[in-house]
Coordinates of C-alpha atoms in Angstrom, one line a residue:
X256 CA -29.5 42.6 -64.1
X257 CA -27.6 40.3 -66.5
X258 CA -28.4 39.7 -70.2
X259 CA -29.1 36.4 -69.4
X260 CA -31.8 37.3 -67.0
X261 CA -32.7 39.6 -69.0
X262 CA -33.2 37.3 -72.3
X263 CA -34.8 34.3 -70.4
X264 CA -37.9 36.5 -69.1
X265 CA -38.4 37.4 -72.4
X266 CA -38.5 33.9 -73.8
X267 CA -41.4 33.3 -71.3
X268 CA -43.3 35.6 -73.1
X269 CA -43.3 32.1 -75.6
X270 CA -44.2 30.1 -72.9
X271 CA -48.3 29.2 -72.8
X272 CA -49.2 29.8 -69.0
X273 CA -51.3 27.3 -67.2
X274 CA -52.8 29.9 -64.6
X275 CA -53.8 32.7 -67.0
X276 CA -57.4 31.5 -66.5
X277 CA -59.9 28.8 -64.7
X278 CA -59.9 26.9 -68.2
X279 CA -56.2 26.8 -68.8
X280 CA -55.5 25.4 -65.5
X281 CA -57.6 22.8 -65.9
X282 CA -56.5 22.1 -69.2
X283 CA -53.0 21.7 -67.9
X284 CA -54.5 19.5 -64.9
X285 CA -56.4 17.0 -67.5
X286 CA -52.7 16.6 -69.5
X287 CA -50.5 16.4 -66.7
X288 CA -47.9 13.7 -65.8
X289 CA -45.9 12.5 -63.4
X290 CA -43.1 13.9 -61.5
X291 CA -39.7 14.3 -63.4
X292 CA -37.2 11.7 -62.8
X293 CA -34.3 11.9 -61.1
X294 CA -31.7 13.2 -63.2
X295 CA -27.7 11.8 -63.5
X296 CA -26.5 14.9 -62.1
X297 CA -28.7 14.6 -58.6
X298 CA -26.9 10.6 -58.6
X299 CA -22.9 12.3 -59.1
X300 CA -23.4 14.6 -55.7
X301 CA -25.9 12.3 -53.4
X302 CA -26.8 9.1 -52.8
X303 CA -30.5 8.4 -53.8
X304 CA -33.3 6.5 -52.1
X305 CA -36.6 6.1 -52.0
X306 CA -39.5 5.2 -49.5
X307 CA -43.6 5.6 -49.4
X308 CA -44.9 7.5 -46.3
X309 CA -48.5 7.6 -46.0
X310 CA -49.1 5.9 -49.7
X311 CA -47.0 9.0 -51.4
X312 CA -43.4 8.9 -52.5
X313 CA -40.3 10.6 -50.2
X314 CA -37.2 10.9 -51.9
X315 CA -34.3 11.5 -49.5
X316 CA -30.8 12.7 -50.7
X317 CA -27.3 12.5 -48.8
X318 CA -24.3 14.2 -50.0
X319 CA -21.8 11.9 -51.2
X320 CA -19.0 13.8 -49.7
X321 CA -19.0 17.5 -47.8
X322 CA -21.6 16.2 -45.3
X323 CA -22.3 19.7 -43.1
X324 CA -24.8 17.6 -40.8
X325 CA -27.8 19.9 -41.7
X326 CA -30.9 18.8 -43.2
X327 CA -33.4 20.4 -45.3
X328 CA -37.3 19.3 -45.5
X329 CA -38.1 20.5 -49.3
X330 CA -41.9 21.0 -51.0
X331 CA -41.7 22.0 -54.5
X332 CA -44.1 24.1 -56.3
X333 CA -46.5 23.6 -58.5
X334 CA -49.4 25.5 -57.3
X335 CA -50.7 22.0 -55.7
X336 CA -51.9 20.9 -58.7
X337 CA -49.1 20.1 -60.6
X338 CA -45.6 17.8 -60.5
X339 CA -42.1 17.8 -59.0
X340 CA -40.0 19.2 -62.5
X341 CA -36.4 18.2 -63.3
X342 CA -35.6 22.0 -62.6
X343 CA -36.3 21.0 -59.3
X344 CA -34.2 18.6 -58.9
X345 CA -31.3 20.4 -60.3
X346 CA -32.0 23.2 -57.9
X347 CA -31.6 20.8 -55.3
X348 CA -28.5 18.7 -57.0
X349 CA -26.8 22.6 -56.2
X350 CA -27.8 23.1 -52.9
X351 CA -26.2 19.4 -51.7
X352 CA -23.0 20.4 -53.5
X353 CA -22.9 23.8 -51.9
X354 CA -24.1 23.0 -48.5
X355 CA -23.2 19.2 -47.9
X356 CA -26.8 19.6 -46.7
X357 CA -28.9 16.2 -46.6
X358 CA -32.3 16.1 -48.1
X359 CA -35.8 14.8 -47.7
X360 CA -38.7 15.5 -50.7
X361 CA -42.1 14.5 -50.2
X362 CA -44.2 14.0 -53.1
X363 CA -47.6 15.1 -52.0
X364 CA -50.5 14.2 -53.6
X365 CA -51.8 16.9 -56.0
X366 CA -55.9 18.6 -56.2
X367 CA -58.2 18.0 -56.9
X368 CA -57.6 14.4 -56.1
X369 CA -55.6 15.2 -52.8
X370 CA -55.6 18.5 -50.2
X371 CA -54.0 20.5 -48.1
X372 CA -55.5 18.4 -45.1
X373 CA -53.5 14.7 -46.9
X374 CA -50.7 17.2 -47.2
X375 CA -50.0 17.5 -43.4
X376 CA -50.6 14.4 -42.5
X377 CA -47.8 13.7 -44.8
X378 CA -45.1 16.7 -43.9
X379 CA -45.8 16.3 -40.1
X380 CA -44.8 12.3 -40.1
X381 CA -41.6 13.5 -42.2
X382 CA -41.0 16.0 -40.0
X383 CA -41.2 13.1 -37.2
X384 CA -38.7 10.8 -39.0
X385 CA -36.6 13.9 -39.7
X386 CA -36.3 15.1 -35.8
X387 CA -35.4 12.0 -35.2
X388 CA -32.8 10.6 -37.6
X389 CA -30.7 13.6 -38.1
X390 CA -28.4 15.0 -35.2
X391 CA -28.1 18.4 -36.9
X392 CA -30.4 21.5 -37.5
X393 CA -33.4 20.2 -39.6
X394 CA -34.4 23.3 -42.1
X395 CA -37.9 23.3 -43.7
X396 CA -38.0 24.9 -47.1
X397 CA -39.8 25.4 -50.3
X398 CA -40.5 27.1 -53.5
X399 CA -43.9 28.7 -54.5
X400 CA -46.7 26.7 -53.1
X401 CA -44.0 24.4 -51.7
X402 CA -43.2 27.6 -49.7
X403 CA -46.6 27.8 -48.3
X404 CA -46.7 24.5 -47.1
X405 CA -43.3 25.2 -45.8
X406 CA -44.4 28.0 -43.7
X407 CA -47.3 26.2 -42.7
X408 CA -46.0 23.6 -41.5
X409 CA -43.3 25.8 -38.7
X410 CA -46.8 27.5 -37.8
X411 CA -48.1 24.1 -37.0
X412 CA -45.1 22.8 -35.0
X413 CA -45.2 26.2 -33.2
X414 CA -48.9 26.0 -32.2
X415 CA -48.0 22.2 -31.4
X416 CA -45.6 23.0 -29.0
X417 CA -43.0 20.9 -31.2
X418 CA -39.4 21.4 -31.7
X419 CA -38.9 23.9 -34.0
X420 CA -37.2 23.8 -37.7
X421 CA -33.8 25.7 -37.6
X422 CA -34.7 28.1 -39.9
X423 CA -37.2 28.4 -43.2
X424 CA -36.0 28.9 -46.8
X425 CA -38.6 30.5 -49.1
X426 CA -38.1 30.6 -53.3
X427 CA -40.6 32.9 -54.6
X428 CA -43.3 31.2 -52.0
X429 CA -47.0 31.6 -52.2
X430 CA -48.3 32.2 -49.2
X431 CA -52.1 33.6 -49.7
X432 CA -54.1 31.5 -51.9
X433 CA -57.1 34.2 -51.5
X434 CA -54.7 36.4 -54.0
X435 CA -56.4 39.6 -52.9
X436 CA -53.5 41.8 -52.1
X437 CA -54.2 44.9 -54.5
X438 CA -50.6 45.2 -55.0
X439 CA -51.0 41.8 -57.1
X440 CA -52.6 43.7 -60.1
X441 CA -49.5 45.7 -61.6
X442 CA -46.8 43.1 -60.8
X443 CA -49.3 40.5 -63.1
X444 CA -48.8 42.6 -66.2
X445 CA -44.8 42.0 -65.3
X446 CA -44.8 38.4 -64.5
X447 CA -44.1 36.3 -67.7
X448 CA -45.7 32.7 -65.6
X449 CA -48.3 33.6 -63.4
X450 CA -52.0 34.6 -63.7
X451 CA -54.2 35.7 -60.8
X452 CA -57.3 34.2 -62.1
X453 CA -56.2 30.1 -62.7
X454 CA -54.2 30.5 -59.0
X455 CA -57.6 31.9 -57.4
X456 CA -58.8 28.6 -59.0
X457 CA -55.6 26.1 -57.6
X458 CA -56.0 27.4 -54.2
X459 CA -59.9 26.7 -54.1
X460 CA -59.3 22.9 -55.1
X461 CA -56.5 22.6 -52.7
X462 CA -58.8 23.7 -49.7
X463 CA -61.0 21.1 -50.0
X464 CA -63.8 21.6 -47.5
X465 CA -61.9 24.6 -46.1
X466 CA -61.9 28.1 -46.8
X467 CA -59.2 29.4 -48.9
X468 CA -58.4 31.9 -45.9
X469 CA -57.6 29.4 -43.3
X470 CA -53.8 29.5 -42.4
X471 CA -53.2 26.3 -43.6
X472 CA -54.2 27.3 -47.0
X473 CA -52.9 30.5 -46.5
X474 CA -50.5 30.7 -44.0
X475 CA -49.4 34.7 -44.7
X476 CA -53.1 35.5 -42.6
X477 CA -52.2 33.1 -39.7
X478 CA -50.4 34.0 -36.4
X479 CA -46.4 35.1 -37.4
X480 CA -44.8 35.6 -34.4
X481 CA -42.9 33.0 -32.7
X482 CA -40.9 31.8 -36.3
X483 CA -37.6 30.4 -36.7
X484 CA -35.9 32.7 -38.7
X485 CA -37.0 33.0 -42.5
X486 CA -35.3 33.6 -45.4
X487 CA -37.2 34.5 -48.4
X488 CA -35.6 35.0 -52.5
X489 CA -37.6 36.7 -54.6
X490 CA -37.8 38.3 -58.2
X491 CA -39.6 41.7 -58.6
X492 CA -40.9 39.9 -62.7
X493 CA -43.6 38.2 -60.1
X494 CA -46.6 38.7 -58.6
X495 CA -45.5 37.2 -55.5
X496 CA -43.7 39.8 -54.3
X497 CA -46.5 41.7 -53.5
X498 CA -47.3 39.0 -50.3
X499 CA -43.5 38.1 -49.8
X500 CA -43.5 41.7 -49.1
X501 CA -46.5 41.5 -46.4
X502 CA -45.0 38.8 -45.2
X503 CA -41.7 40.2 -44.7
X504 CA -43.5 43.3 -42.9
X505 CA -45.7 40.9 -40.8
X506 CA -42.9 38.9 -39.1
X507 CA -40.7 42.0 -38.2
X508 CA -43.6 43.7 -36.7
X509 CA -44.0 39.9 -34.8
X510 CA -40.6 40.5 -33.5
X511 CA -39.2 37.5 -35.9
X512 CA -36.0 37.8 -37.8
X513 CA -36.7 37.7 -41.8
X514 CA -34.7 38.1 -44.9
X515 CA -35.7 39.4 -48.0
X516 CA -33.7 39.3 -50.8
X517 CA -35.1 40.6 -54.2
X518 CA -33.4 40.2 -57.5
X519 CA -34.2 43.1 -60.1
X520 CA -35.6 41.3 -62.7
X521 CA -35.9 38.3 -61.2
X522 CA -38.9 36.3 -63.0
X523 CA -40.8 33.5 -60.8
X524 CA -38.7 30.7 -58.9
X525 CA -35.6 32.1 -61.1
X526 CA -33.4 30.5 -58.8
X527 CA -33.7 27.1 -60.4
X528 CA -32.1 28.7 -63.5
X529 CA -28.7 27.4 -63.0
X530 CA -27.4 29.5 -66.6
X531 CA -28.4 32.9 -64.8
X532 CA -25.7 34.6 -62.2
X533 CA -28.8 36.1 -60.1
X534 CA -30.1 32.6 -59.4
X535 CA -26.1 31.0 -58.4
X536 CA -25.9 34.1 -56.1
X537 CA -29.2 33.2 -54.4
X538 CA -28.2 29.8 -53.8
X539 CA -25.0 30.1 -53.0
X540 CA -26.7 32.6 -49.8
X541 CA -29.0 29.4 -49.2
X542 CA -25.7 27.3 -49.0
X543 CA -24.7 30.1 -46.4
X544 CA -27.6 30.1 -44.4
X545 CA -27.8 25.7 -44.9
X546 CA -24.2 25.9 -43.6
X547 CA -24.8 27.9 -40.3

């Protein structure tokens, strides 16, 4: 583990944490703003654009030079309730330097005002437009509940008899909104970020009408067999190991190939922490894997 690692985690601890509890989260919720904007440094490696599908924003970013042909579909996290961050974008300013790799970002609509149901409508019409206009392998990916969604959606496309992503990439992903693992308890009193109790809340608003077990909400107690492969980076600081883990376990004993990669020490979506070595070594394997 490097110092640097090391002395970020504990300069969470100063961090206030919008999921500690029902009221917090929807404290954050009532101040929240928009997405970040698109920083210089995403303009020096790709060429920018901009388009609405289904009344929400789709940013879609092409290398300026190193084109590898491949494109990735990316959802960002915010436990569905909160904004795209400029961390976000810098992770992704990385990943089209590293891989050449072309990318498309929906903006989805955010609970409680929007649900998973809006959601899909949204990532399967990308997905459409993405088949389509790329020639190369077309990757879904995702961190934290952007990872869900990501997952979700091959599930879908699967049961839909649909052509199927070329693999799935997987930051720290949150994949059961019901939170009810048991292994979740100890790993909270590690995790610097994340609470159990304003998540339990997230995921309820999300469903909508739904129950916070259905697959689509939680797509870690859906049907994994039949995946592309998946390749999942994850810290061992955050409670989201504990399903990553399941999840691991479940698509092996489908008969899918999975990676899991855990960093010791690794806090929640540390990979978008350009300053630590862990998180350049985890996306420099996503380049690989981007890269074929």
């Amino acid at each position: 583990m490097s110092l640097s690692l090391r002395v970020t985690r504990e300069l969470l601890r100063l961090r206030p944490s919008s999921t500690r509890s029902v009221d917090s989260l929807r404290k954050a919720i009532r101040s929240r703003g928009d997405a970040a904007p698109i920083p210089r440094a995403l303009h020096r490696v790709a060429r920018v654009r901009e388009t609405l599908v289904n009344e929400q924003r789709v940013v879609h970013l092409e290398p300026l030079s190193g084109a590898a042909g491949s494109h990735l579909i990316y959802t960002h996290g915010g436990c569905y309730t909160f904004p795209l961050l400029g961390a976000h974008w810098g992770l992704l300013a990385s990943l089209v330097a590293r891989a050449g790799v072309s990318v498309t970002v929906p903006l989805y609509g955010l609970a409680p005002e929007h649900t998973v149901d809006e959601a899909y409508e949204l990532l399967d019409r990308v997905y459409r437009e993405a088949i389509v206009a790329h020639g190369g392998p077309v990757f879904l990916g995702g961190d934290s509940a952007g990872g869900g969604l990501a997952l979700g959606q091959a599930q879908r496309y699967r049961d839909a008899g649909k052509v199927a992503p070329a693999g799935i990439l997987l930051i720290s992903p949150w994949v059961d909104a019901t939170m009810a693992n048991p292994d979740i308890g100890p790993l909270e009193r590690r995790d610097r970020m994340l609470g159990r109790a304003g998540l339990v809340e997230a995921g309820r608003l999300w469903a909508g009408p739904r129950d916070t077990r259905d697959p689509l909400v939680s797509p870690l107690l859906g049907d994994l067999s039949g995946l592309p492969p998946v390749h999942v980076y994850q810290g061992d600081h955050d409670l989201f190991l504990a399903d990553a883990k399941r999840l691991a376990r479940g698509i092996h004993d489908a008969g899918g190939q999975v990676e899991l990669r855990i960093t010791r020490g690794g806090f929640h979506d540390f990979p978008a922490a350009p300053w630590l070595p862990e998180a350049r070594r985890a996306v420099g394997r996503m380049a690989e894997v981007l890269q074929g």
